[in-house]
Amino acid sequence: MVLLGIESTAHTASVGIVDDTARVLSIASDMYRPVAGGIHPREAANHHVDLLPELVTRALETAKVSPREIEGVAFAQGPGLGPCLRAGATVARTLALLWDRPLVPVNHCVAHVEIARVLSGLDDPILLYASGGNTQVIVYGGGRYRVLGETLDVGIGNFLDKLWIALGGTFPGGPALEAEAKKGTELHPLPYSVHGMDVAFSGMLTATIALSGDGVPRPDLAYSVESTAYGMLVEITERALAHRRRTDVVLGGGVACNERLRSMVREMVEGRGGRSYAPPKSLCVDNGAMIAWAGHLALRAGRSVPVEESAVLPRQRTDLVPTPWRTELPA
Ligand code: ATP
Ligand code: FE2
């Protein structure tokens, strides 16, 4: 079964095609980059409307499949920015009607988790989902992905992006900050904000900007921020492993591209005798292939919707989405 998936929750417009073994046949993406500051939802949506038709064509060409071979059209139903979600959903509805194929709504967060999980080959890991808008430690149980811990303010990626812009850079901040951090040598203490299973970043944002005003070099700031922020994520992930008696961790989301985060998680997990896995970077950041794969799982479990019931859900939470394709493992 070959599915086409459309991602358009925020900055990225992307179309991906996967087969029923989760082999990625193609990804065609284009990112809206604000001229200055953060995302403007309407402008981002216009970008997606303009780009998605040619991304569909490109994805089909690269995958070398014809529309006749596409067995379902999946789209990100939420969470995300309303205008951006509607742009992707409109294209998905059009294709489903045109090709007479089932329309499959997908939760964006569950898609990050499922593509990482299938590629990992690990059955029941703890999932660390770290992206722009989300920072969650997730475990599966009782028919849902349960959020054990999460950010109490902004997502870690949004924090990195905001910080980088405040330090004179441009969006996206995460990869640039990673390059800068590699040149850092001196660790400066920053607010380490872990509250039980939750984390917060706004104190660190304020403190880092203040240190920058005091003349601390940017590489040292980046190094200190990465060490502190990723240390917080490692702590709550380790607590989840201990309490849920799990051994393995799978990373997902754009921030999971980060080499320091990957190696800090790996060190913690291997120290406990488990395994950790992070997907290739092209599948950590927002992409249509993860939507297609989650759509494949949902369709195989009989979940598709008529156009009239395909409204987007900008605030849809990870733990509200039924996952009928997963079977319960013993606790
Ligand atoms: P979500 O809706 O899942 O929150 P998103 O819109 O944030 O998705 P993603 O592509 O999942 O999109 O994540 C983008 C984030 O990942 C950005 O904040 C970006 O700075 C961050 N990021 C990308 N590469 C790296 C990296 N190498 N190190 C740290 N952060 C990174
Ligand atoms: Fe994402």
Short mmCIF file of C-alpha atoms and ligand atoms in Angstrom, two decimals:
data_model
loop_
_atom_site.label_atom_id
_atom_site.label_comp_id
_atom_site.label_asym_id
_atom_site.label_seq_id
_atom_site.Cartn_x
_atom_site.Cartn_y
_atom_site.Cartn_z
CA MET A 1 0.00 0.00 0.00
CA VAL A 2 1.50 3.33 -1.11
CA LEU A 3 0.33 6.50 0.65
CA LEU A 4 0.87 10.17 0.00
CA GLY A 5 1.08 12.47 3.03
CA ILE A 6 0.83 16.24 3.30
CA GLU A 7 2.45 18.23 6.11
CA SER A 8 1.61 21.90 6.62
CA THR A 9 1.30 22.53 10.36
CA ALA A 10 3.76 25.44 10.60
CA HIS A 11 6.77 26.62 8.54
CA THR A 12 7.18 23.56 6.34
CA ALA A 13 5.07 22.54 3.36
CA SER A 14 5.96 18.96 2.53
CA VAL A 15 4.67 16.02 0.52
CA GLY A 16 5.95 12.51 1.15
CA ILE A 17 5.25 9.07 -0.28
CA VAL A 18 5.87 5.82 1.63
CA ASP A 19 5.15 2.16 1.02
CA ASP A 20 3.74 -0.37 3.47
CA THR A 21 7.17 -1.22 4.87
CA ALA A 22 7.77 2.44 5.81
CA ARG A 23 10.22 2.79 2.94
CA VAL A 24 10.35 6.47 2.06
CA LEU A 25 9.89 6.76 -1.71
CA SER A 26 10.08 10.55 -1.76
CA ILE A 27 9.95 13.76 0.24
CA ALA A 28 9.45 17.15 -1.42
CA SER A 29 9.57 20.10 1.00
CA ASP A 30 9.83 23.84 1.08
CA MET A 31 10.16 25.96 4.20
CA TYR A 32 8.60 29.38 4.69
CA ARG A 33 11.27 31.66 6.12
CA PRO A 34 10.01 34.89 7.73
CA VAL A 35 11.99 37.95 6.61
CA ALA A 36 12.32 39.01 10.26
CA GLY A 37 11.06 37.67 13.59
CA GLY A 38 8.72 34.73 14.06
CA ILE A 39 6.14 33.00 11.88
CA HIS A 40 3.24 34.96 10.38
CA PRO A 41 0.45 32.35 10.03
CA ARG A 42 -1.27 33.96 7.03
CA GLU A 43 1.99 34.45 5.11
CA ALA A 44 3.07 30.89 5.90
CA ALA A 45 -0.32 29.58 4.69
CA ASN A 46 0.03 31.55 1.43
CA HIS A 47 3.47 30.02 0.97
CA HIS A 48 1.98 26.53 1.42
CA VAL A 49 -0.92 27.21 -0.99
CA ASP A 50 1.56 28.42 -3.62
CA LEU A 51 4.03 25.57 -3.18
CA LEU A 52 2.00 22.44 -2.40
CA PRO A 53 0.75 21.66 -5.94
CA GLU A 54 4.29 21.53 -7.36
CA LEU A 55 5.52 19.62 -4.30
CA VAL A 56 2.88 16.96 -5.04
CA THR A 57 4.12 16.70 -8.64
CA ARG A 58 7.74 16.53 -7.51
CA ALA A 59 7.01 13.88 -4.87
CA LEU A 60 5.22 11.68 -7.44
CA GLU A 61 8.03 12.09 -9.98
CA THR A 62 10.79 11.30 -7.48
CA ALA A 63 8.92 8.26 -6.14
CA LYS A 64 8.23 7.16 -9.73
CA VAL A 65 4.62 6.37 -8.89
CA SER A 66 1.53 7.49 -10.75
CA PRO A 67 -1.55 8.88 -8.99
CA ARG A 68 -3.28 5.56 -9.78
CA GLU A 69 -0.82 3.77 -7.50
CA ILE A 70 -1.55 6.04 -4.51
CA GLU A 71 -3.93 4.17 -2.22
CA GLY A 72 -4.73 6.91 0.26
CA VAL A 73 -4.11 10.59 0.96
CA ALA A 74 -3.09 11.53 4.51
CA PHE A 75 -2.82 15.04 5.93
CA ALA A 76 -1.80 16.66 9.21
CA GLN A 77 -5.08 17.53 10.93
CA GLY A 78 -3.41 19.16 13.95
CA PRO A 79 -1.94 20.52 16.10
CA GLY A 80 -0.69 23.59 14.29
CA LEU A 81 -1.58 27.00 12.93
CA GLY A 82 -5.15 27.11 11.58
CA PRO A 83 -4.45 28.82 8.23
CA CYS A 84 -1.44 26.54 7.56
CA LEU A 85 -3.37 23.38 8.44
CA ARG A 86 -6.25 24.42 6.19
CA ALA A 87 -3.89 24.91 3.24
CA GLY A 88 -2.66 21.31 3.49
CA ALA A 89 -6.09 19.87 4.24
CA THR A 90 -7.58 21.57 1.17
CA VAL A 91 -4.96 20.05 -1.11
CA ALA A 92 -5.43 16.62 0.52
CA ARG A 93 -9.23 16.75 0.09
CA THR A 94 -8.85 17.78 -3.54
CA LEU A 95 -6.47 14.90 -4.30
CA ALA A 96 -8.62 12.35 -2.44
CA LEU A 97 -11.70 13.39 -4.44
CA LEU A 98 -9.82 13.65 -7.73
CA TRP A 99 -8.14 10.25 -7.35
CA ASP A 100 -11.12 8.67 -5.56
CA ARG A 101 -9.00 7.52 -2.63
CA PRO A 102 -9.58 7.49 1.16
CA LEU A 103 -8.75 10.68 3.06
CA VAL A 104 -6.85 10.00 6.29
CA PRO A 105 -6.43 12.61 9.06
CA VAL A 106 -3.23 12.32 11.08
CA ASN A 107 -1.98 13.91 14.29
CA HIS A 108 1.35 15.63 13.60
CA CYS A 109 2.91 14.62 16.94
CA VAL A 110 1.85 10.99 16.57
CA ALA A 111 3.39 11.06 13.08
CA HIS A 112 6.78 12.22 14.47
CA VAL A 113 6.56 9.40 17.02
CA GLU A 114 5.46 6.65 14.61
CA ILE A 115 8.08 7.27 11.92
CA ALA A 116 10.80 7.29 14.59
CA ARG A 117 9.40 4.13 16.18
CA VAL A 118 9.12 2.08 13.00
CA LEU A 119 12.65 3.00 11.90
CA SER A 120 14.04 2.19 15.36
CA GLY A 121 12.68 -1.35 15.32
CA LEU A 122 12.06 -0.90 19.06
CA ASP A 123 8.66 -2.10 20.18
CA ASP A 124 7.75 -0.06 23.19
CA PRO A 125 10.29 2.68 23.85
CA ILE A 126 9.95 5.91 25.80
CA LEU A 127 9.69 8.67 23.19
CA LEU A 128 11.40 12.01 23.51
CA TYR A 129 9.63 14.33 21.10
CA ALA A 130 11.55 17.61 20.89
CA SER A 131 10.54 20.06 18.19
CA GLY A 132 9.76 23.73 17.70
CA GLY A 133 6.34 23.81 19.29
CA ASN A 134 6.50 20.66 21.40
CA THR A 135 8.67 19.08 24.04
CA GLN A 136 7.16 15.87 25.39
CA VAL A 137 8.20 12.60 27.00
CA ILE A 138 5.72 10.03 25.75
CA VAL A 139 4.85 6.43 26.52
CA TYR A 140 2.19 4.24 24.99
CA GLY A 141 -0.54 2.83 27.23
CA GLY A 142 -4.28 2.17 27.26
CA GLY A 143 -4.84 2.84 23.58
CA ARG A 144 -3.16 6.26 23.51
CA TYR A 145 0.21 7.91 23.51
CA ARG A 146 0.44 9.32 27.03
CA VAL A 147 2.38 12.48 27.77
CA LEU A 148 4.39 11.86 30.94
CA GLY A 149 6.13 15.20 30.96
CA GLU A 150 6.34 18.30 28.80
CA THR A 151 7.33 21.92 28.58
CA LEU A 152 5.46 24.31 30.84
CA ASP A 153 6.14 27.27 28.55
CA VAL A 154 7.56 27.21 25.01
CA GLY A 155 8.74 24.21 22.98
CA ILE A 156 12.51 23.74 23.11
CA GLY A 157 12.95 24.54 19.39
CA ASN A 158 10.97 27.77 19.69
CA PHE A 159 13.17 28.67 22.65
CA LEU A 160 16.35 28.03 20.59
CA ASP A 161 14.91 29.97 17.64
CA LYS A 162 13.91 32.95 19.80
CA LEU A 163 17.28 32.98 21.52
CA TRP A 164 19.20 32.85 18.25
CA ILE A 165 17.18 35.74 16.83
CA ALA A 166 17.79 37.74 20.05
CA LEU A 167 21.53 37.06 19.61
CA GLY A 168 21.42 38.51 16.10
CA GLY A 169 20.73 35.40 13.99
CA THR A 170 17.85 34.32 11.76
CA PHE A 171 15.29 31.48 11.78
CA PRO A 172 15.78 28.54 12.27
CA GLY A 173 18.00 28.94 15.31
CA GLY A 174 18.58 25.30 16.32
CA PRO A 175 21.05 24.27 13.59
CA ALA A 176 22.96 27.59 13.74
CA LEU A 177 23.19 27.42 17.52
CA GLU A 178 24.49 23.85 17.20
CA ALA A 179 27.33 25.00 14.93
CA GLU A 180 28.12 27.88 17.32
CA ALA A 181 28.07 25.59 20.37
CA LYS A 182 30.78 23.39 18.82
CA LYS A 183 33.16 26.38 19.12
CA GLY A 184 32.26 27.05 22.78
CA THR A 185 34.69 26.17 25.59
CA GLU A 186 33.42 27.78 28.77
CA LEU A 187 30.28 26.57 30.55
CA HIS A 188 28.22 29.33 32.20
CA PRO A 189 25.59 28.40 34.80
CA LEU A 190 22.03 28.95 33.55
CA PRO A 191 18.60 28.37 35.17
CA TYR A 192 18.02 24.60 35.17
CA SER A 193 14.27 24.29 35.27
CA VAL A 194 12.95 20.77 35.85
CA HIS A 195 9.66 20.43 37.76
CA GLY A 196 8.95 16.75 38.32
CA MET A 197 8.46 15.44 34.79
CA ASP A 198 8.15 18.90 33.24
CA VAL A 199 10.61 21.51 32.00
CA ALA A 200 10.57 25.26 31.32
CA PHE A 201 12.82 27.44 29.19
CA SER A 202 11.81 31.08 29.62
CA GLY A 203 14.16 31.67 32.60
CA MET A 204 17.07 30.37 30.55
CA LEU A 205 16.13 32.65 27.66
CA THR A 206 16.19 35.76 29.87
CA ALA A 207 19.42 34.74 31.63
CA THR A 208 21.24 33.97 28.35
CA ILE A 209 20.28 37.30 26.81
CA ALA A 210 21.53 39.02 30.00
CA LEU A 211 24.87 37.15 29.77
CA SER A 212 25.17 38.24 26.15
CA GLY A 213 24.71 41.84 27.32
CA ASP A 214 27.59 41.25 29.77
CA GLY A 215 29.84 40.35 26.84
CA VAL A 216 29.94 36.54 27.13
CA PRO A 217 30.96 35.26 23.65
CA ARG A 218 28.19 33.66 21.57
CA PRO A 219 29.90 30.24 21.21
CA ASP A 220 30.09 29.92 25.01
CA LEU A 221 26.45 30.95 25.33
CA ALA A 222 25.40 28.37 22.74
CA TYR A 223 27.49 25.65 24.44
CA SER A 224 26.02 26.50 27.86
CA VAL A 225 22.45 26.60 26.54
CA GLU A 226 22.75 23.25 24.75
CA SER A 227 24.35 21.55 27.76
CA THR A 228 21.75 22.88 30.19
CA ALA A 229 18.62 22.51 28.06
CA TYR A 230 19.49 19.02 26.79
CA GLY A 231 20.54 18.02 30.30
CA MET A 232 17.00 18.87 31.43
CA LEU A 233 15.52 16.66 28.68
CA VAL A 234 17.83 13.79 29.56
CA GLU A 235 16.79 14.02 33.22
CA ILE A 236 13.05 13.75 32.58
CA THR A 237 13.59 11.01 29.99
CA GLU A 238 15.65 9.01 32.48
CA ARG A 239 12.98 9.45 35.14
CA ALA A 240 10.38 8.14 32.69
CA LEU A 241 12.55 5.07 31.94
CA ALA A 242 12.96 4.35 35.64
CA HIS A 243 9.30 4.75 36.58
CA ARG A 244 7.91 2.92 33.56
CA ARG A 245 10.54 0.19 33.76
CA ARG A 246 11.56 0.69 30.15
CA THR A 247 15.07 0.46 28.72
CA ASP A 248 14.91 2.07 25.26
CA VAL A 249 14.44 5.63 24.00
CA VAL A 250 13.46 6.91 20.56
CA LEU A 251 13.96 10.56 19.61
CA GLY A 252 11.75 12.53 17.24
CA GLY A 253 11.03 16.12 16.16
CA GLY A 254 13.30 18.77 14.63
CA VAL A 255 15.50 19.23 17.71
CA ALA A 256 16.30 15.49 17.56
CA CYS A 257 18.61 16.47 14.65
CA ASN A 258 21.00 17.82 17.27
CA GLU A 259 24.17 15.72 17.69
CA ARG A 260 24.75 16.81 21.28
CA LEU A 261 21.21 15.86 22.31
CA ARG A 262 21.54 12.52 20.51
CA SER A 263 24.82 11.70 22.22
CA MET A 264 23.68 12.85 25.68
CA VAL A 265 20.57 10.66 25.42
CA ARG A 266 22.64 7.74 24.06
CA GLU A 267 25.10 7.96 26.95
CA MET A 268 22.32 7.98 29.55
CA VAL A 269 20.39 5.11 27.92
CA GLU A 270 23.43 2.90 27.27
CA GLY A 271 24.54 3.51 30.86
CA ARG A 272 21.25 1.86 31.90
CA GLY A 273 21.76 -1.06 29.52
CA GLY A 274 19.25 0.11 26.89
CA ARG A 275 19.30 1.39 23.33
CA SER A 276 18.52 4.80 21.84
CA TYR A 277 17.59 5.69 18.29
CA ALA A 278 17.13 8.90 16.32
CA PRO A 279 15.89 8.91 12.70
CA PRO A 280 17.85 10.52 9.84
CA LYS A 281 17.56 14.30 10.03
CA SER A 282 15.25 14.51 7.00
CA LEU A 283 12.72 12.47 9.00
CA CYS A 284 13.21 14.32 12.30
CA VAL A 285 12.15 17.70 10.90
CA ASP A 286 8.61 18.18 9.63
CA ASN A 287 8.06 16.10 6.50
CA GLY A 288 5.26 14.57 4.46
CA ALA A 289 6.64 11.03 4.71
CA MET A 290 5.90 10.78 8.45
CA ILE A 291 2.32 11.91 7.74
CA ALA A 292 2.03 9.27 5.00
CA TRP A 293 3.36 6.56 7.35
CA ALA A 294 1.01 7.48 10.22
CA GLY A 295 -1.76 7.61 7.60
CA HIS A 296 -0.82 4.13 6.47
CA LEU A 297 -1.13 2.80 10.05
CA ALA A 298 -4.47 4.53 10.52
CA LEU A 299 -5.88 3.39 7.17
CA ARG A 300 -4.78 -0.20 7.81
CA ALA A 301 -6.77 0.03 11.06
CA GLY A 302 -9.80 1.28 9.09
CA ARG A 303 -9.56 4.99 9.87
CA SER A 304 -10.49 7.34 7.03
CA VAL A 305 -13.00 10.19 6.92
CA PRO A 306 -15.40 11.74 4.43
CA VAL A 307 -14.50 15.29 3.36
CA GLU A 308 -17.33 16.72 5.51
CA GLU A 309 -15.66 15.29 8.64
CA SER A 310 -12.12 16.36 7.84
CA ALA A 311 -12.00 19.75 9.59
CA VAL A 312 -8.58 20.68 10.93
CA LEU A 313 -7.97 20.63 14.71
CA PRO A 314 -5.34 23.27 15.58
CA ARG A 315 -5.21 22.26 19.26
CA GLN A 316 -5.44 18.49 18.93
CA ARG A 317 -3.33 16.90 21.69
CA THR A 318 -1.17 13.79 21.36
CA ASP A 319 -3.05 11.96 24.11
CA LEU A 320 -6.50 12.54 22.60
CA VAL A 321 -5.79 10.58 19.44
CA PRO A 322 -6.93 6.94 19.29
CA THR A 323 -4.22 4.63 17.95
CA PRO A 324 -6.12 1.49 16.91
CA TRP A 325 -3.08 0.13 15.05
CA ARG A 326 -1.12 -0.43 18.27
CA THR A 327 -1.59 -3.49 20.41
CA GLU A 328 -1.15 -3.30 24.12
CA LEU A 329 2.02 -4.84 25.50
CA PRO A 330 2.10 -6.05 29.09
CA ALA A 331 3.12 -3.26 31.50
P1 ATP B 1 6.02 20.69 15.86
O1 ATP B 1 4.66 21.05 15.42
O2 ATP B 1 6.27 19.22 15.92
O3 ATP B 1 6.45 21.41 17.05
P2 ATP B 1 7.81 22.23 14.21
O4 ATP B 1 6.99 23.13 13.42
O5 ATP B 1 8.53 22.76 15.34
O6 ATP B 1 6.95 20.99 14.58
P3 ATP B 1 10.04 20.57 13.35
O7 ATP B 1 10.60 20.49 11.95
O8 ATP B 1 9.59 19.32 13.99
O9 ATP B 1 8.89 21.64 13.20
O10 ATP B 1 11.13 21.26 14.29
C1 ATP B 1 11.70 22.49 13.94
C2 ATP B 1 12.59 22.93 15.09
O11 ATP B 1 13.76 22.10 15.15
C3 ATP B 1 13.08 24.37 14.95
O12 ATP B 1 12.84 25.03 16.17
C4 ATP B 1 14.58 24.21 14.71
O13 ATP B 1 15.37 25.27 15.23
C5 ATP B 1 14.88 22.90 15.43
N1 ATP B 1 16.09 22.25 14.93
C6 ATP B 1 16.34 21.81 13.68
N2 ATP B 1 17.60 21.33 13.58
C7 ATP B 1 18.16 21.44 14.82
C8 ATP B 1 19.44 21.14 15.38
N3 ATP B 1 20.40 20.62 14.64
N4 ATP B 1 19.64 21.42 16.69
C9 ATP B 1 18.67 21.94 17.45
N5 ATP B 1 17.45 22.28 16.97
C10 ATP B 1 17.19 22.03 15.68
FE FE2 B 2 6.99 18.93 13.90
#
